[in-house]
Tab-separated table of C-alpha atoms in Angstrom:
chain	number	residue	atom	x	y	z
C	1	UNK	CA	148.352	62.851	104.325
C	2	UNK	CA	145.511	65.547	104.645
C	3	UNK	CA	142.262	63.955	104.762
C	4	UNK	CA	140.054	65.120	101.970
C	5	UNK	CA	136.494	65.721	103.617
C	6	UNK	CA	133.502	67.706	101.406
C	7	UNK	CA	131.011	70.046	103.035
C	8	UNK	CA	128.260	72.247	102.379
C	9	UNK	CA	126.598	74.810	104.237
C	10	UNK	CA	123.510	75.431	104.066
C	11	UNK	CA	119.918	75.611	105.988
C	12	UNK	CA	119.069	72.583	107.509
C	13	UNK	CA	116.203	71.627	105.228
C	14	UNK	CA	117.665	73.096	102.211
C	15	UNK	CA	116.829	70.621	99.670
C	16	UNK	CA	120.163	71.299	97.487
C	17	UNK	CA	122.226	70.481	100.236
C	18	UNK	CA	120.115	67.324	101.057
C	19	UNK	CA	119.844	66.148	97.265
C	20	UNK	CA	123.427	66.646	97.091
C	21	UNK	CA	124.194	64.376	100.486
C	22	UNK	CA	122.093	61.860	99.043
C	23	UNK	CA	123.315	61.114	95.634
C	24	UNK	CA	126.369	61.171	97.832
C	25	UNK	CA	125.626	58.785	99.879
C	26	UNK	CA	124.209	56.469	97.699
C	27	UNK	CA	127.568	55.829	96.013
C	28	UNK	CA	129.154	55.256	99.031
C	29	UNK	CA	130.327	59.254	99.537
C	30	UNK	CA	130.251	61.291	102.658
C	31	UNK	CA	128.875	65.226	102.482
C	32	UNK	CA	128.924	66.892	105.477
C	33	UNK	CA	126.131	69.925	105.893
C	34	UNK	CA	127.038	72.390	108.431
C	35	UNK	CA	123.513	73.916	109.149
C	36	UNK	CA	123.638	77.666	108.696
C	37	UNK	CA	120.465	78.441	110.565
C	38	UNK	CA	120.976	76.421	113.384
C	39	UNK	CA	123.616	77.830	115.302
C	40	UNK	CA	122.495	77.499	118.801
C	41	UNK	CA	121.599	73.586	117.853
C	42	UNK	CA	125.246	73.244	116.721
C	43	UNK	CA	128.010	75.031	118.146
C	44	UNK	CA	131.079	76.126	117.120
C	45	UNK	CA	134.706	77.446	118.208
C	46	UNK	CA	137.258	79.587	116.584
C	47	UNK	CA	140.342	79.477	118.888
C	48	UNK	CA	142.964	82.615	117.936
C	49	UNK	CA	146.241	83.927	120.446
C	50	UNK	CA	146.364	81.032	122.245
C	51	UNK	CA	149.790	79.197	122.728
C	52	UNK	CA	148.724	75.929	120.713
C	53	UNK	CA	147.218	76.388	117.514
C	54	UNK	CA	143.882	75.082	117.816
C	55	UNK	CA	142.020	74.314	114.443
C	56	UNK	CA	138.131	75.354	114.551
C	57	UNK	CA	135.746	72.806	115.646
C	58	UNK	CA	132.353	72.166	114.508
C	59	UNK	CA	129.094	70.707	114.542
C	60	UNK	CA	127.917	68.640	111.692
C	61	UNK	CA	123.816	67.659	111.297
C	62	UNK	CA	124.748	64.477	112.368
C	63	UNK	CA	125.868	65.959	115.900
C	64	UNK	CA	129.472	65.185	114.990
C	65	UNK	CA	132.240	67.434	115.504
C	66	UNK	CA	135.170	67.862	112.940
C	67	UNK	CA	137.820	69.988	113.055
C	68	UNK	CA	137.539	72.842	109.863
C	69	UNK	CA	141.473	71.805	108.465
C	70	UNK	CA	140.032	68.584	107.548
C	71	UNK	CA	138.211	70.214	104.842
C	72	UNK	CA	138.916	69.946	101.155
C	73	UNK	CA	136.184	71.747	99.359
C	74	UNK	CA	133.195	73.422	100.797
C	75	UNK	CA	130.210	74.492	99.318
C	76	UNK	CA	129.057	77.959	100.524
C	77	UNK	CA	125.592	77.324	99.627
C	78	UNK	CA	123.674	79.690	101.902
C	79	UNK	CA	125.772	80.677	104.547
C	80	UNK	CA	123.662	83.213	105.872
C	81	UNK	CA	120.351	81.931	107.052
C	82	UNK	CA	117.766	83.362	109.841
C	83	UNK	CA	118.248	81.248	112.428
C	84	UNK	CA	115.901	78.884	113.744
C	85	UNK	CA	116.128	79.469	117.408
C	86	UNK	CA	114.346	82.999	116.993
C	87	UNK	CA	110.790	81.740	116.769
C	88	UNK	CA	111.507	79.630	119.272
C	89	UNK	CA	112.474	82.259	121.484
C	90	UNK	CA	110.437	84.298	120.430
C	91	UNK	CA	112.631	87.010	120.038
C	92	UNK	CA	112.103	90.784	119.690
C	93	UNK	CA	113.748	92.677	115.748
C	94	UNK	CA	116.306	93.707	117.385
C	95	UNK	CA	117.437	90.632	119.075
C	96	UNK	CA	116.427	88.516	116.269
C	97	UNK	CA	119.153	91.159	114.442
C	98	UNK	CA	121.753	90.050	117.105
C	99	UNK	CA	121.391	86.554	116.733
C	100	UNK	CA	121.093	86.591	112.876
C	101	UNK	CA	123.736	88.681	112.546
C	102	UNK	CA	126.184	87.097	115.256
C	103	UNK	CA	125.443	83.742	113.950
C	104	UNK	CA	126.275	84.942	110.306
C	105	UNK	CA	129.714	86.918	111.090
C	106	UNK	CA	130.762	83.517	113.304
C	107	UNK	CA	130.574	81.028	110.763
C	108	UNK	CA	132.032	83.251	108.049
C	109	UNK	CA	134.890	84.171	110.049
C	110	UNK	CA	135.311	80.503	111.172
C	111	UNK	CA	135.341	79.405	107.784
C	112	UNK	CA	137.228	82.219	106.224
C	113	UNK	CA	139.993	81.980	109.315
C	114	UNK	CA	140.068	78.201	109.268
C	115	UNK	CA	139.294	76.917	106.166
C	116	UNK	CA	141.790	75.956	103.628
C	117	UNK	CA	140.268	74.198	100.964
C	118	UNK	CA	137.836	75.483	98.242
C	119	UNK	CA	134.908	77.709	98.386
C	120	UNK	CA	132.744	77.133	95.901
C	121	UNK	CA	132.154	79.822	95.485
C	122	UNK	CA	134.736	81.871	97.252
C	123	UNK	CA	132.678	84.188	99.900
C	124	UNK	CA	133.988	87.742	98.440
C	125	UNK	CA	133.744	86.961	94.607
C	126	UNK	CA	130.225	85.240	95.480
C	127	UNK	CA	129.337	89.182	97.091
C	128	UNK	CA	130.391	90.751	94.653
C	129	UNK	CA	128.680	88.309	91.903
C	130	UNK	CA	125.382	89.281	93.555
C	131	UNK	CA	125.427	92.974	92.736
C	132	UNK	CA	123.325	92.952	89.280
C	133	UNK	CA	125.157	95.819	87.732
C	134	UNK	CA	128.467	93.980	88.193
C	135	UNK	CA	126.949	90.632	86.309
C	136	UNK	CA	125.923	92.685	83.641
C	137	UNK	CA	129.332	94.335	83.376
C	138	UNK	CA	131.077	91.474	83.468
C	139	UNK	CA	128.511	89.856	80.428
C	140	UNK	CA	129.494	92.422	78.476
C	141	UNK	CA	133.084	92.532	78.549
C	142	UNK	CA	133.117	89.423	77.412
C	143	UNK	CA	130.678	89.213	74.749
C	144	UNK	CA	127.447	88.615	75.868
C	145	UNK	CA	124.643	90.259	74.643
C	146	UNK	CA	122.967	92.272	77.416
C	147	UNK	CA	119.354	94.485	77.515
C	148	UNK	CA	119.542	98.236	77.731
C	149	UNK	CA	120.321	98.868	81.010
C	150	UNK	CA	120.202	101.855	82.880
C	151	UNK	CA	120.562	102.068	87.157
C	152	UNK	CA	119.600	105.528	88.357
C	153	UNK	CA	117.318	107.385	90.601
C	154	UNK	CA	117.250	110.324	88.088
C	155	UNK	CA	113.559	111.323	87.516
C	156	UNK	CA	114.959	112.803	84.185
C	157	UNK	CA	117.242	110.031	83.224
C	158	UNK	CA	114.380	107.313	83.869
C	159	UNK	CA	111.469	109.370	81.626
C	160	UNK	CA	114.305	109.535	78.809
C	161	UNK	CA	115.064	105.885	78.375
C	162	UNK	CA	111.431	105.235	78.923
C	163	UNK	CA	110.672	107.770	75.797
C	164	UNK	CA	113.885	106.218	74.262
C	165	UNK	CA	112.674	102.781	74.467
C	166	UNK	CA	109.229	103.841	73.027
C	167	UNK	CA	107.720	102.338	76.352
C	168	UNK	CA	108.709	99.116	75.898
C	169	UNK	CA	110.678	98.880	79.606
C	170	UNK	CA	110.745	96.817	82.671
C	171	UNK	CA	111.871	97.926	86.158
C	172	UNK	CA	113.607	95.225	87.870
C	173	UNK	CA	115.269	95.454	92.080
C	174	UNK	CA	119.284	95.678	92.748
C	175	UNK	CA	117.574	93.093	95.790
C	176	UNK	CA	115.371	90.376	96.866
C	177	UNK	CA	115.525	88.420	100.111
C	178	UNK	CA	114.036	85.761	101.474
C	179	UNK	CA	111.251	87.281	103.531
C	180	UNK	CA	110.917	89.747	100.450
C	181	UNK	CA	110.714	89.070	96.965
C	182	UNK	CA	110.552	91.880	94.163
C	183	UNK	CA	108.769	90.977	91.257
C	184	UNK	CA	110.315	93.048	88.045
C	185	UNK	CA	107.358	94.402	86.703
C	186	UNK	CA	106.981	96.281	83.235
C	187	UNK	CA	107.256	99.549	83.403
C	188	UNK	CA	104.446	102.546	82.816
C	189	UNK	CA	103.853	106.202	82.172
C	190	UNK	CA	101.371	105.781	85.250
C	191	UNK	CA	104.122	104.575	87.347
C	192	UNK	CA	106.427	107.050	86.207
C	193	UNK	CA	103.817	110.192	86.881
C	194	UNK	CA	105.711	109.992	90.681
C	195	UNK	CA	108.827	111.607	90.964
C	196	UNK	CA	109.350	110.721	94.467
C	197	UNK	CA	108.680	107.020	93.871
C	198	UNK	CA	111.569	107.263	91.390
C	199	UNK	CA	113.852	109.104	93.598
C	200	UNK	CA	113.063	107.128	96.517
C	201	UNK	CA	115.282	104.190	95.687
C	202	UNK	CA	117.677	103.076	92.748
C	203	UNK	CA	116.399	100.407	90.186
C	204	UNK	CA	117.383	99.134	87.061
C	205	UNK	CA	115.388	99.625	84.149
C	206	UNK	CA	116.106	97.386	81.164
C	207	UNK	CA	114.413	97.670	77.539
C	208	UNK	CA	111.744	95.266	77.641
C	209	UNK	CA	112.922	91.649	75.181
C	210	UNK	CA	109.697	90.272	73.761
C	211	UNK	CA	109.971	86.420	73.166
C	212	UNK	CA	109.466	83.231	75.169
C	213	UNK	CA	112.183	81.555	75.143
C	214	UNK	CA	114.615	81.277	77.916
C	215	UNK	CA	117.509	79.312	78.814
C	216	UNK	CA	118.608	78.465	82.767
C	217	UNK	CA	122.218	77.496	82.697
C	218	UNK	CA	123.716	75.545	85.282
C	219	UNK	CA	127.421	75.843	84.743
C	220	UNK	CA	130.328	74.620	86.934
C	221	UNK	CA	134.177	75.819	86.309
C	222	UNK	CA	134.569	72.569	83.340
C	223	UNK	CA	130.623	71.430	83.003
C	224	UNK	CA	127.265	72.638	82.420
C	225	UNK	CA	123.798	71.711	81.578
C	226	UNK	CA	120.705	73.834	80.399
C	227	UNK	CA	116.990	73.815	79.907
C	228	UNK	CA	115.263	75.969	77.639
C	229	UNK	CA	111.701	76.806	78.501
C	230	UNK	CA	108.939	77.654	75.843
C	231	UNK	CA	106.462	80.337	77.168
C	232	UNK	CA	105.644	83.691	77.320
C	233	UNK	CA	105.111	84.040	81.220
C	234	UNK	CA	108.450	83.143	82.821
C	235	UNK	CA	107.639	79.795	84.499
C	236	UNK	CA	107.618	78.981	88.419
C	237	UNK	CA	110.430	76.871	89.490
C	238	UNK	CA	108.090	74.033	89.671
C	239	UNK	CA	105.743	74.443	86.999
C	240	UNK	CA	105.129	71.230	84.922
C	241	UNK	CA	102.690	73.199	82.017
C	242	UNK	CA	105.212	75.074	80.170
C	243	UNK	CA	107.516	72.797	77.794
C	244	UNK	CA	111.008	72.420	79.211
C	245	UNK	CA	113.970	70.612	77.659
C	246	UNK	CA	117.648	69.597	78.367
C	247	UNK	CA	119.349	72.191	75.563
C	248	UNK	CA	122.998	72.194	74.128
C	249	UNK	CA	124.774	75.335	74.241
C	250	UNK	CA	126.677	75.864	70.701
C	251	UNK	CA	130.453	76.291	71.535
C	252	UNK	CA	130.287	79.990	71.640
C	253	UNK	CA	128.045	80.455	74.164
C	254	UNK	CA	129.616	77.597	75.949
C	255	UNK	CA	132.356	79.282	75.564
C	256	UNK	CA	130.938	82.705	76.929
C	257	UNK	CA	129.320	81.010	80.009
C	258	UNK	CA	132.582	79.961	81.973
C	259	UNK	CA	134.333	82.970	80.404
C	260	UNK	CA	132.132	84.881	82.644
C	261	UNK	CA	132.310	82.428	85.580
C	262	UNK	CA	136.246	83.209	85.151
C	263	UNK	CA	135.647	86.764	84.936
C	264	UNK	CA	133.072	87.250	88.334
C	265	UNK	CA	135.984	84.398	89.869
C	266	UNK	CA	133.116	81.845	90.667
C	267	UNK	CA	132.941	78.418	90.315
C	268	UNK	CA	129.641	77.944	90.066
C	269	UNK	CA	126.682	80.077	88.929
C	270	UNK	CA	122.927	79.561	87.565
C	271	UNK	CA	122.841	81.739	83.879
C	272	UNK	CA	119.467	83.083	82.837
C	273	UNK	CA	119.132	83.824	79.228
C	274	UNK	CA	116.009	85.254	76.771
C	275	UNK	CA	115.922	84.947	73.136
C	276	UNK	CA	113.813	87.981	71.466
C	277	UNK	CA	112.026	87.608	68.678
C	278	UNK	CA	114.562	88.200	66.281
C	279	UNK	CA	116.780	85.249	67.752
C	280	UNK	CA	119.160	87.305	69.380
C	281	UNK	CA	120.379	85.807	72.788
C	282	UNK	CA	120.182	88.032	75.564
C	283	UNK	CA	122.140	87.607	78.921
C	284	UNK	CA	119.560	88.656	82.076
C	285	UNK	CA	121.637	87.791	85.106
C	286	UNK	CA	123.651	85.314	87.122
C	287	UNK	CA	123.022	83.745	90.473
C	288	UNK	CA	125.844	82.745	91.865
C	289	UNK	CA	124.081	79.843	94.157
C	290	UNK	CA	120.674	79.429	91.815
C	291	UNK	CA	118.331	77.013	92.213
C	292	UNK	CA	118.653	74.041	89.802
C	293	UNK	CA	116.904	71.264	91.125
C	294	UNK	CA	113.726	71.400	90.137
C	295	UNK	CA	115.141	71.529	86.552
C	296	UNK	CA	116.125	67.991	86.629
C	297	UNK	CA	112.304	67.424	87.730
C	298	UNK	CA	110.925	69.338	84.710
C	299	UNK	CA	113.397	68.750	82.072
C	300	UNK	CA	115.164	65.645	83.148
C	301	UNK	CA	118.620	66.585	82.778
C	302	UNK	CA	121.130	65.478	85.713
C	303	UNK	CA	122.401	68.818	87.766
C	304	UNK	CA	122.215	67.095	90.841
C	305	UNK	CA	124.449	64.450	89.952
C	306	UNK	CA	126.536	67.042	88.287
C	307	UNK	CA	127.327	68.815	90.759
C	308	UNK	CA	127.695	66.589	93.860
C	309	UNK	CA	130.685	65.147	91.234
C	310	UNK	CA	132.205	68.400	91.391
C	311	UNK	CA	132.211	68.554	94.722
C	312	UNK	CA	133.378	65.086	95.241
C	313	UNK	CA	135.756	65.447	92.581
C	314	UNK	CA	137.069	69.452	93.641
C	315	UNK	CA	140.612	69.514	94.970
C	316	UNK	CA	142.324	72.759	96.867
C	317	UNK	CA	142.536	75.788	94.657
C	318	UNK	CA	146.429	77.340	94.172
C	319	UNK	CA	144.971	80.036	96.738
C	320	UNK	CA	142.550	78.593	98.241
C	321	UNK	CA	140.891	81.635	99.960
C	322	UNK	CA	141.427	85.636	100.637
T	1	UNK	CA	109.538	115.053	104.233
T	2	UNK	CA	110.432	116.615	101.288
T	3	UNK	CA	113.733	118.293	99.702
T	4	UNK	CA	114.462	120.389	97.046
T	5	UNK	CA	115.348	118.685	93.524
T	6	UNK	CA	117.919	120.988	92.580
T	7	UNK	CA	116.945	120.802	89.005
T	8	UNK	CA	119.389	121.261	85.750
T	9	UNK	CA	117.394	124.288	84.622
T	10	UNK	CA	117.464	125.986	88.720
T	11	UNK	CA	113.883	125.763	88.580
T	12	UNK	CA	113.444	124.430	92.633
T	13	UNK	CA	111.074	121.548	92.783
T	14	UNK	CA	110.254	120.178	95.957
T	15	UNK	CA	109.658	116.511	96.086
T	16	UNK	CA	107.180	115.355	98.495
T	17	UNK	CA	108.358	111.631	100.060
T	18	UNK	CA	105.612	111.199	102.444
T	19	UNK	CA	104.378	107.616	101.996
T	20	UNK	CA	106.467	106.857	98.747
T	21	UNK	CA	106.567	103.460	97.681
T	22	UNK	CA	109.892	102.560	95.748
T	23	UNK	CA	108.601	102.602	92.298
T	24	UNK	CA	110.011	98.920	91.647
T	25	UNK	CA	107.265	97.766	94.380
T	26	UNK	CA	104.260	99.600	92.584
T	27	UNK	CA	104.192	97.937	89.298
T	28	UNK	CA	102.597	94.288	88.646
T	29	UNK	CA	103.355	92.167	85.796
T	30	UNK	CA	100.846	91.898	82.817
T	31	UNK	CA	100.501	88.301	83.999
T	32	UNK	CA	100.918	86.162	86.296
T	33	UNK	CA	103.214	83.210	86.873
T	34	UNK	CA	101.333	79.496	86.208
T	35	UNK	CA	102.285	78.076	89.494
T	36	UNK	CA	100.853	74.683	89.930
T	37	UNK	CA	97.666	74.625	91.773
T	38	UNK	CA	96.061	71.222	91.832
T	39	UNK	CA	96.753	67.975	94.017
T	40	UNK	CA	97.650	66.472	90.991
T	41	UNK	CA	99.785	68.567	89.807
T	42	UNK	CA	101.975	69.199	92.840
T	43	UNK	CA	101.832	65.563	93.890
T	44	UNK	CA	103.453	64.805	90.038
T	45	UNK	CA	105.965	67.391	90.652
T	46	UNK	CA	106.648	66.061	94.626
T	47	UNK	CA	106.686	62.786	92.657
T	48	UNK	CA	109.239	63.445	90.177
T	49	UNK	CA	111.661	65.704	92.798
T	50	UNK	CA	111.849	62.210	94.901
T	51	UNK	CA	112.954	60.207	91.957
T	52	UNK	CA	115.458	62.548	90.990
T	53	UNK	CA	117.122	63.033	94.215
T	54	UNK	CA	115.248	61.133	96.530
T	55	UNK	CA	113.950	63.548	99.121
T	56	UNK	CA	110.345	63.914	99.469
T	57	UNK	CA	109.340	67.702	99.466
T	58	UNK	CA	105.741	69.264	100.568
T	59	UNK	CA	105.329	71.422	97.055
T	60	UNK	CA	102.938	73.517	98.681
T	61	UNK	CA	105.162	74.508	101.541
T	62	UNK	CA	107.905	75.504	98.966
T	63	UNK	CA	105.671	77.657	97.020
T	64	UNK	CA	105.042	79.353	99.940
T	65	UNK	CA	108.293	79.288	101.194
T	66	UNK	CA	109.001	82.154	98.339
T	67	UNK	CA	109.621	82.291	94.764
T	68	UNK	CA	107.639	84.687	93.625
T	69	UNK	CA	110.815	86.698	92.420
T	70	UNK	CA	110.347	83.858	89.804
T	71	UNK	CA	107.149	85.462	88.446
T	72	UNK	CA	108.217	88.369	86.309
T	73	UNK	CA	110.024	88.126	83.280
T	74	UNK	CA	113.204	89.152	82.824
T	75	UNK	CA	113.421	88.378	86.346
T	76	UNK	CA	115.924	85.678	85.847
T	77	UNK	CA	114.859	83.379	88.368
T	78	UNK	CA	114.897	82.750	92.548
T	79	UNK	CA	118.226	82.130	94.289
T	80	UNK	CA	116.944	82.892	97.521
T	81	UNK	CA	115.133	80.221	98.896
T	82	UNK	CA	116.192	76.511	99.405
């Protein structure tokens, strides 16, 4: 009999993963968190040509080692974290670029190698679910509702949507990271008097949806929750001002939702919606590990609970991995 | 450094990039985002994160931590941190 063991990996004081372990725990479950950014602290061994087949070991947070096959379902949280050890060591960029990057292609490869349980979500469909233009593809083959959209670094291209659009147009990043976060910012003819600026780097430009409402959709492969929020500044993820409420999809946008989970093959994703001022629903994008927590804070609906069930509760896919 | 635009009409622009900021880092939104400022209010929302999954969290180290891809709308919202 294969032991069924659940992890997640994630930074050591991500508060998902910790939630998660918690609520876990406090029914009497075990979820083990494999610390993404703390390599060095916890160390790990991918055995390959050797004459016995050694499954990879691992550290746990706990300090205890397990061997990867005794893995069922795995969350792949955020797998790639900067590590710890780098201000510790104080390390120069481009050693701090070695050890990130080492650190990162280790524990994927261990995992992809090792593991044969369940992503969720599966490490190439949740790369390819972060590239904007393919969410919005995806939306609207099947059926969602999406903004004008255009993604160029065409000077003429850009002034014709903005003319097009009669002005009404936002500018939003393919990117954001941790260390740097792009606001999307509305778009003007001041900004647009610099070619080069436009040139410089591809960005998406979308025709501006005036409202203020939006929806945040948690949705797993068979369950989902939602808030909508009431404002017209898009809230912080921890802002208690602006009325939020748990909200029930209507069955076609239910519907829609893990239709598009099925299409980008995740399991899991965090949907962000905006209703314009004509009612019509507007997809914006999907994050394939988005934050949900602070929703049950605000709004009081249960993600956390609903998702450490799902992980409890996920079995091996068919094909587990690629 | 600049290169030639090679425009539709063969009119040759030159494009100077010396010091050009991506054009999606120039613009600000109208507004800004409400984040919650006062002791009170972060110590309601550190209060009500605890109850719900029973991890106390320093508010103001989160904010900080990032988020601010949160701020704009039509932004969707932060995936990156946490």
């Amino acid at each position: 009999m294969i032991a069924k063991k659940i992890g997640v990996v994630a930074p050591l004081e991500d508060l998902h993963a910790q939630a998660v372990r918690h609520i876990a725990e406090k029914n009497g479950n075990c979820i083990f968190h494999f610390c993404s950014d703390a390599v060095s602290d916890l160390p790990s061994t991918a055995r390959f040509g050797c004459e016995e087949r050694m499954p990879s070991q691992l550290i746990d947070s706990t300090g205890t080692q397990h061997s990867i096959d005794e893995f069922s379902t795995l969350w792949w949280r955020r797998p790639y974290a900067a590590q710890r050890v780098i201000e510790l060591a104080h390390s120069s960029r481009d050693e701090s670029e070695v050890i990130n990057n080492s650190a990162r292609l280790h524990l994927e490869g261990l995992f992809r190698t090792g593991f044969r349980g369940r992503f969720i979500n599966d490490p190439s469909a949740a790369q390819r679910a972060e590239h904007k233009l393919v969410q919005l593809h995806s939306a609207e083959a099947i059926g969602l509702r999406i903004p004008q959209t255009i993604s160029t670094n065409d000077y003429d291209v850009v002034q014709s949507f903005f003319e097009q659009v009669a002005g009404d147009a936002i500018v939003k990043s393919h990117f954001n990271s941790a260390t740097l976060q792009i606001k999307t910012s509305r778009l003007t003819r001041d900004m647009l008097a610099n070619e080069a600026s436009v040139r410089i780097s591809p960005c998406i430009y979308q025709k501006f949806i005036p409202g203020t409402e939006h929806l945040r959709v948690v949705a797993l492969k068979d369950r989902h929750q939602a808030v909508r929020f009431l404002s017209d500044e898009v809230d912080s993820r921890i802002d208690l001002s602006h009325r939020a409420t748990p909200y029930i999809l209507d069955a076609n946008l239910e519907h829609k939702v893990f239709a598009l989970l099925n299409e980008l093959n995740l399991d899991f994703g965090v949907l962000d919606f905006k209703r314009d001022v004509s009612g019509a629903l507007y997809f914006l994008e999907i994050n394939q590990q988005g934050q949900f927590a602070f929703l049950d804070a605000v709004a009081g609906t249960s993600c956390l609970p609903m998702v450490t069930e799902f992980l409890l509760s996920s079995g091996p896919r068919d094909h587990a991995h690629t | 450094m600049s290169s030639n635009r090679g425009d539709k009409q063969n009119k040759s622009v030159t494009v100077e990039y010396n010091g050009t900021k991506p054009i999606v880092m120039v613009g600000v939104w109208p507004h800004d985002v409400k984040m919650l400022n006062s002791p009170d209010e972060l110590a309601e929302w550190e209060r009500r994160m605890e109850a719900f999954t029973g991890v106390k969290y320093d508010a103001k180290a989160i904010i900080q931590g990032g988020g601010g891809c949160c701020g704009g709308d039509q932004d969707g919202m932060c995936d990156m941190v946490q």
